[in-house]
XYZ file of C-alpha atoms in Angstrom:
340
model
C 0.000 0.000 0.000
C 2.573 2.281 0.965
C 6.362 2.998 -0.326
C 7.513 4.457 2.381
C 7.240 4.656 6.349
C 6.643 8.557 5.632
C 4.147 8.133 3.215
C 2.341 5.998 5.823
C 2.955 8.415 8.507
C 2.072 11.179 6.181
C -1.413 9.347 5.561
C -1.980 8.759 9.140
C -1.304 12.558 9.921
C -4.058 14.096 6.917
C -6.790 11.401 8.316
C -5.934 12.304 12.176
C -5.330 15.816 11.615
C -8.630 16.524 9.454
C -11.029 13.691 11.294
C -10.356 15.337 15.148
C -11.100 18.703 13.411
C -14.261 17.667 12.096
C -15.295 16.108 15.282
C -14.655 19.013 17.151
C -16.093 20.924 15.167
C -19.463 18.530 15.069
C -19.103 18.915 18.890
C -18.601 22.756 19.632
C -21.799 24.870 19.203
C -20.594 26.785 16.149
C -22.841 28.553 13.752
C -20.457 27.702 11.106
C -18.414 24.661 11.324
C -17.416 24.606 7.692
C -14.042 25.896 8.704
C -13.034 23.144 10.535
C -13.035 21.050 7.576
C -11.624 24.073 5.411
C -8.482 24.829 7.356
C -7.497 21.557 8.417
C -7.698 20.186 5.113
C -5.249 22.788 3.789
C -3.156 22.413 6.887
C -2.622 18.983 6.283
C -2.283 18.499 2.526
C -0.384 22.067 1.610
C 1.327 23.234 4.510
C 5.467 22.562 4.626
C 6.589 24.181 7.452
C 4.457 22.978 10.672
C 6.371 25.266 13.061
C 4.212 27.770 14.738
C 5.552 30.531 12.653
C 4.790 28.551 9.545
C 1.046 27.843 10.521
C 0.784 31.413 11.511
C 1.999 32.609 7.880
C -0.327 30.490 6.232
C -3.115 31.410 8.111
C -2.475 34.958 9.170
C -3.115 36.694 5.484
C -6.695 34.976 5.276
C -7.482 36.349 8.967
C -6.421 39.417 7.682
C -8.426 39.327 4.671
C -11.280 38.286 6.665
C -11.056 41.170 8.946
C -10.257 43.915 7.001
C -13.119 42.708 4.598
C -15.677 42.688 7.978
C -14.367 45.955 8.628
C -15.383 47.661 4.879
C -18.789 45.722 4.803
C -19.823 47.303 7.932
C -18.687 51.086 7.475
C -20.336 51.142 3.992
C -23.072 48.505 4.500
C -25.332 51.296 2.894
C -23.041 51.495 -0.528
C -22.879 47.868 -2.133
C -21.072 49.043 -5.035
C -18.490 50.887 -2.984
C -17.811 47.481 -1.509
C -17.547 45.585 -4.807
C -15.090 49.040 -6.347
C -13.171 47.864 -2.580
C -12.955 44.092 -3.404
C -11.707 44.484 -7.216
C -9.044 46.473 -5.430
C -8.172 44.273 -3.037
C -8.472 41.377 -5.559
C -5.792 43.367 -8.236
C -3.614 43.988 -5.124
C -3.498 40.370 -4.354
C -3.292 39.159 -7.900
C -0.373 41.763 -8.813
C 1.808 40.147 -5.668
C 1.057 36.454 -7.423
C 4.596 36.549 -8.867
C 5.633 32.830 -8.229
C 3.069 29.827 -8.003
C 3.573 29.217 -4.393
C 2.528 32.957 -4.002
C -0.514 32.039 -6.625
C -1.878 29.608 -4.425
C -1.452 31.111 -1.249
C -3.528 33.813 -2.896
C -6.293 31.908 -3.372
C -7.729 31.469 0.530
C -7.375 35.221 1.441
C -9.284 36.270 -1.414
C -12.126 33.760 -1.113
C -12.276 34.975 2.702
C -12.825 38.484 1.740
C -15.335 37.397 -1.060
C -16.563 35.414 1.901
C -17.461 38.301 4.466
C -18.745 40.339 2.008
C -21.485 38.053 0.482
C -22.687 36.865 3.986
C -22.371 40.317 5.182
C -25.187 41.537 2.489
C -27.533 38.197 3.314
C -26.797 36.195 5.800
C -28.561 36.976 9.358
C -25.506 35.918 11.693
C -24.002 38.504 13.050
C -20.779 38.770 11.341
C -18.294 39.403 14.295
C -19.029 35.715 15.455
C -18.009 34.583 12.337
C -14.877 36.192 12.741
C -14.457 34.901 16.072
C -15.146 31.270 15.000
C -12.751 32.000 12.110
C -10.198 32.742 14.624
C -10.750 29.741 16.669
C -10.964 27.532 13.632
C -7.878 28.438 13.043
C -6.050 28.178 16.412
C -7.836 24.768 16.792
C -6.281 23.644 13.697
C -2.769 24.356 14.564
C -3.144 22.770 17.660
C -4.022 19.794 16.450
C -1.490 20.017 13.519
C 0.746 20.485 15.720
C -0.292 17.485 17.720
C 0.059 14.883 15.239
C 2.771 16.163 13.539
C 4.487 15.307 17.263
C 2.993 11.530 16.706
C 4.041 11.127 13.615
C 6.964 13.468 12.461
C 7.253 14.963 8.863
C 10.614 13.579 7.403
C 13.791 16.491 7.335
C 13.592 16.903 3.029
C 15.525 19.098 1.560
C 14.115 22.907 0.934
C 12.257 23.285 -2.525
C 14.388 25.024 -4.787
C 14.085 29.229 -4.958
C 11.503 29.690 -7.749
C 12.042 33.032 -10.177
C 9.510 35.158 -9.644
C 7.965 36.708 -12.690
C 6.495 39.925 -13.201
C 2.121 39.746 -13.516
C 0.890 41.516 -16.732
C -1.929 44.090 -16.684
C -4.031 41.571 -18.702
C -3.497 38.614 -16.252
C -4.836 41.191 -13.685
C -7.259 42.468 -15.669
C -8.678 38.651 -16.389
C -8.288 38.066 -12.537
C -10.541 41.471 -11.505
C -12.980 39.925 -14.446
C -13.899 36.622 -13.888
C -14.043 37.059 -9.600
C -15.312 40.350 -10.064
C -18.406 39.128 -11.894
C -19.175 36.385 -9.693
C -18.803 39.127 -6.525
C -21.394 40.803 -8.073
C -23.600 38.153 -9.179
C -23.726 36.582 -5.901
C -24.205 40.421 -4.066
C -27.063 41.019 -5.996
C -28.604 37.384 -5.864
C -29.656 35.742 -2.488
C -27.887 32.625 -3.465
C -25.543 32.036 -0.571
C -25.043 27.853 -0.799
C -23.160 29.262 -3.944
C -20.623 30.975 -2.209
C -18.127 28.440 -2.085
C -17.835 28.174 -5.874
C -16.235 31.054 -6.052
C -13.196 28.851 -5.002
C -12.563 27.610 -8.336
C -13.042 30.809 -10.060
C -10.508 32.165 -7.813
C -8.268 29.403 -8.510
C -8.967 29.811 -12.363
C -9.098 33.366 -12.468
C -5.312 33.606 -10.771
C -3.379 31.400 -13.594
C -0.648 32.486 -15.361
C -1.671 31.393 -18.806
C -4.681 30.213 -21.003
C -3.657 26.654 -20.769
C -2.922 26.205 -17.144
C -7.008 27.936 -17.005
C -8.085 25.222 -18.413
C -6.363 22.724 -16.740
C -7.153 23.987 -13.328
C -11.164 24.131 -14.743
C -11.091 20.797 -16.027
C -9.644 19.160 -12.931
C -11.837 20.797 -10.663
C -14.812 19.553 -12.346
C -13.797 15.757 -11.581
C -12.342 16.626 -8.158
C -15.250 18.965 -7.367
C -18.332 17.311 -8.548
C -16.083 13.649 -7.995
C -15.960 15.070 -4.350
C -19.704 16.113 -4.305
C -20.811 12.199 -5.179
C -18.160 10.613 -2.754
C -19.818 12.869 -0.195
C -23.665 11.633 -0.676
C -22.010 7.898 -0.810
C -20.649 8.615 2.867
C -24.227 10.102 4.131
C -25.530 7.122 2.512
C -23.684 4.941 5.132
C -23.851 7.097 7.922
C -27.391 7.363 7.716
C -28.759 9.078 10.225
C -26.012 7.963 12.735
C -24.712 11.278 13.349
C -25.116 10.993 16.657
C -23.487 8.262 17.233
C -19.960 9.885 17.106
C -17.817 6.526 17.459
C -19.258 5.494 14.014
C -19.369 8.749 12.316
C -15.733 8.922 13.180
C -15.169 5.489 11.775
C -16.946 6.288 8.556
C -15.661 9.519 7.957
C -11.722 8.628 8.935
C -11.667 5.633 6.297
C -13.278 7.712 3.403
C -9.953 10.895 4.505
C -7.731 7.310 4.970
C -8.257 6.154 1.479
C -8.332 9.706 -0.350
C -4.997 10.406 1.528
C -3.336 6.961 0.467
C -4.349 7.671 -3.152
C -2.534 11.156 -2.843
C 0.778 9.983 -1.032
C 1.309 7.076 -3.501
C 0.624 9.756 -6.387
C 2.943 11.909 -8.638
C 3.216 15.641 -7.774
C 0.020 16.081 -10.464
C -1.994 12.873 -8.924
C -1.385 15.054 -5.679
C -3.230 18.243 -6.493
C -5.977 16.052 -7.600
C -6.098 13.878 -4.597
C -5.865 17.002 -2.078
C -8.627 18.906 -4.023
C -10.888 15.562 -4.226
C -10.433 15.237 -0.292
C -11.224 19.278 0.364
C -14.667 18.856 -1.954
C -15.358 15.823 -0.062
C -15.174 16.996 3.390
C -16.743 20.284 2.799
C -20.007 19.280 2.052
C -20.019 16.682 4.684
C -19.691 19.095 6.943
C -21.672 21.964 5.762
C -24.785 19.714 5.252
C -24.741 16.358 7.156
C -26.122 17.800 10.254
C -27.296 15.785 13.592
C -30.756 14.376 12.218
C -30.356 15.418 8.698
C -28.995 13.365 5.792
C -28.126 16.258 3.570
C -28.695 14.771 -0.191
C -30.261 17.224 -1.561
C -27.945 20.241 -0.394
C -25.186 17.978 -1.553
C -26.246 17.526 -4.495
C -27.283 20.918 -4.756
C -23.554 22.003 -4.496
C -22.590 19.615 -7.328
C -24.786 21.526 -9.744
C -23.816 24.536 -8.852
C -20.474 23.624 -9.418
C -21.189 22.165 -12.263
C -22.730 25.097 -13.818
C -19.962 27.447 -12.397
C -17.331 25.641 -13.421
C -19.373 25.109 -17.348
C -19.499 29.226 -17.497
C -15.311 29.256 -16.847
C -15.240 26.371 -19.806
C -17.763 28.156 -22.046
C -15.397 31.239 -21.365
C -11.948 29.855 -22.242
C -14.095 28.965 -25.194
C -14.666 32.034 -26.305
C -11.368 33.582 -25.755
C -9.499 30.757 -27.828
C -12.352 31.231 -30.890
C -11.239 34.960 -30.235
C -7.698 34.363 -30.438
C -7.695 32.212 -33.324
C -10.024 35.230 -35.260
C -7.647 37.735 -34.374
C -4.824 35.470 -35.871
C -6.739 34.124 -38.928
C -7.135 38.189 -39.513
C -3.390 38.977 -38.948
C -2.644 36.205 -41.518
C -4.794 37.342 -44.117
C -3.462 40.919 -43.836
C 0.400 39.975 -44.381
C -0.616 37.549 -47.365
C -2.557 40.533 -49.034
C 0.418 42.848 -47.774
């Protein structure tokens, strides 16, 4: 099953790490415990460094975001569109300080915070500050416990990844970026359509590639991870079925489904990774957004799928477009020099 003793450990670590969040976060009286499925799940499957200082840089810019994006809603909760004019902003300030792909990615939570806030801000009724609090304790909670089983089962010394050259973002890779979030910001602040907030997350991740061709590679594998991740997750209500409560077997349940996701990614390439770490995140996200204590959840699961689905369609039907462009624009080019 496993190559190495690290890749076992490794495996051990994401299903212990994510599965004590989750409980937790099934136990503590949260109005949103989404978040402990959302941090630990990065925590586990992206983060390098597990000192405290590391956790704290991974997590401290999304905080931030979070924050600061709180802190607009609520001084003009009056002006929506001076809000939106904010987030674009804040969006092409992110976007322009993208210069390497580590950078790219650790882009993509801080900015789906801040889109975050500000959609629950214009229609959710929870008061917003207690969000921020349980953000904040989400987090803490997760570095505890990443911290924990790192101490069980220690990540093997490697050897630093190599210094990557940054390169300088274009005005039309921002411009794309401000687009293509930008839109679905304002979609979603004008339409009370809040289970559709987390599909901004592939946009985000779409919207913040460096080229046309890794856009569509990062659109087509989130539609088999996402929607992959969606079905996995109604197959794992389907055998919990209605034993929520029962916290020993929900435990059971939900540990082998992260067990078996997390051996598929440790025993993959570097490519089979990404895929494996995305296909666990869209798994455990809807399991814990929607599998509540006497509820099964189907139909918001399945809910998500399509909205994915349709989101994630619109960014295909869009690259679409732009290549038809391209190769008009180029067809016209070529027929001027031949008559030239």
């Amino acid at each position: 099953m496993f190559n190495t003793i690290d890749q076992r450990n490794e495996a051990i670590r994401v299903t212990l790490g994510i599965t004590l969040c989750m409980l937790i976060g099934v136990t503590l009286d949260f109005d949103s415990t989404v978040y402990l499925a959302l941090y630990p799940t990065i925590a586990m499957t992206k983060v390098k460094d597990y000192s405290w200082s590391g956790l704290s840089k991974t997590f401290g810019p999304t905080f931030i975001a979070a924050c600061v994006a709180l802190l607009i809603c609520e001084i003009f909760q009056s002006h929506p569109f001076v809000i939106w004019t904010i987030s674009l902003l804040f969006i092409d300030y992110m976007r322009k300080r993208a210069d390497t792909p580590a950078k790219v990615g650790g882009c993509i939570m801080p900015i789906f915070n801040w889109v975050l806030i500000v959609i629950f801000s214009q229609f959710s009724t929870q008061s917003m500050p207690d969000r921020i609090g349980e953000i904040l304790l989400s987090m803490l909670i997760t570095m505890c416990v990443a911290k924990g089983v790192v101490a069980l089962f220690p990540v093997q010394n490697s050897n630093p990844p190599p210094a990557l050259k940054r390169v300088e973002v274009t005005h039309k890779q921002r411009l794309v970026t401000m687009a293509l979030i930008g839109t679905g910001v304002a979609v979603l602040m004008n339409i009370d359509l809040l289970s559709a907030t987390f599909c901004m997350v592939p946009v985000i991740a779409a919207a913040t590639q460096v080229n046309r061709q890794r856009y569509f590679e990062v659109v087509s594998q989130r539609f088999v991870t996402q929607v992959g991740g969606c079905m996995v997750a109604v197959l794992i209500s389907l055998v919990i079925a209605g034993h929520q409560t029962i916290l020993s077997y929900y435990a059971l349940i939900l540990g082998a489904a992260i067990f078996a996701i997390a051996t598929a990614m440790v025993t993959s390439s570097k490519i089979g990774r990404d895929v494996h770490s995305d296909a666990l995140l869209a798994t455990v996200l809807p399991i814990q957004l929607y599998l509540g204590t006497y509820g099964f959840g189907f139909e918001s699961i399945l809910l998500r799928a399509w909205e994915l689905a349709v989101t994630l369609g619109i960014l295909f039907l869009v690259f679409q477009l732009s290549k038809i462009r391209e190769n008009h624009v180029q067809s016209g080019q070529l027929d001027t020099g031949v008559r030239h």
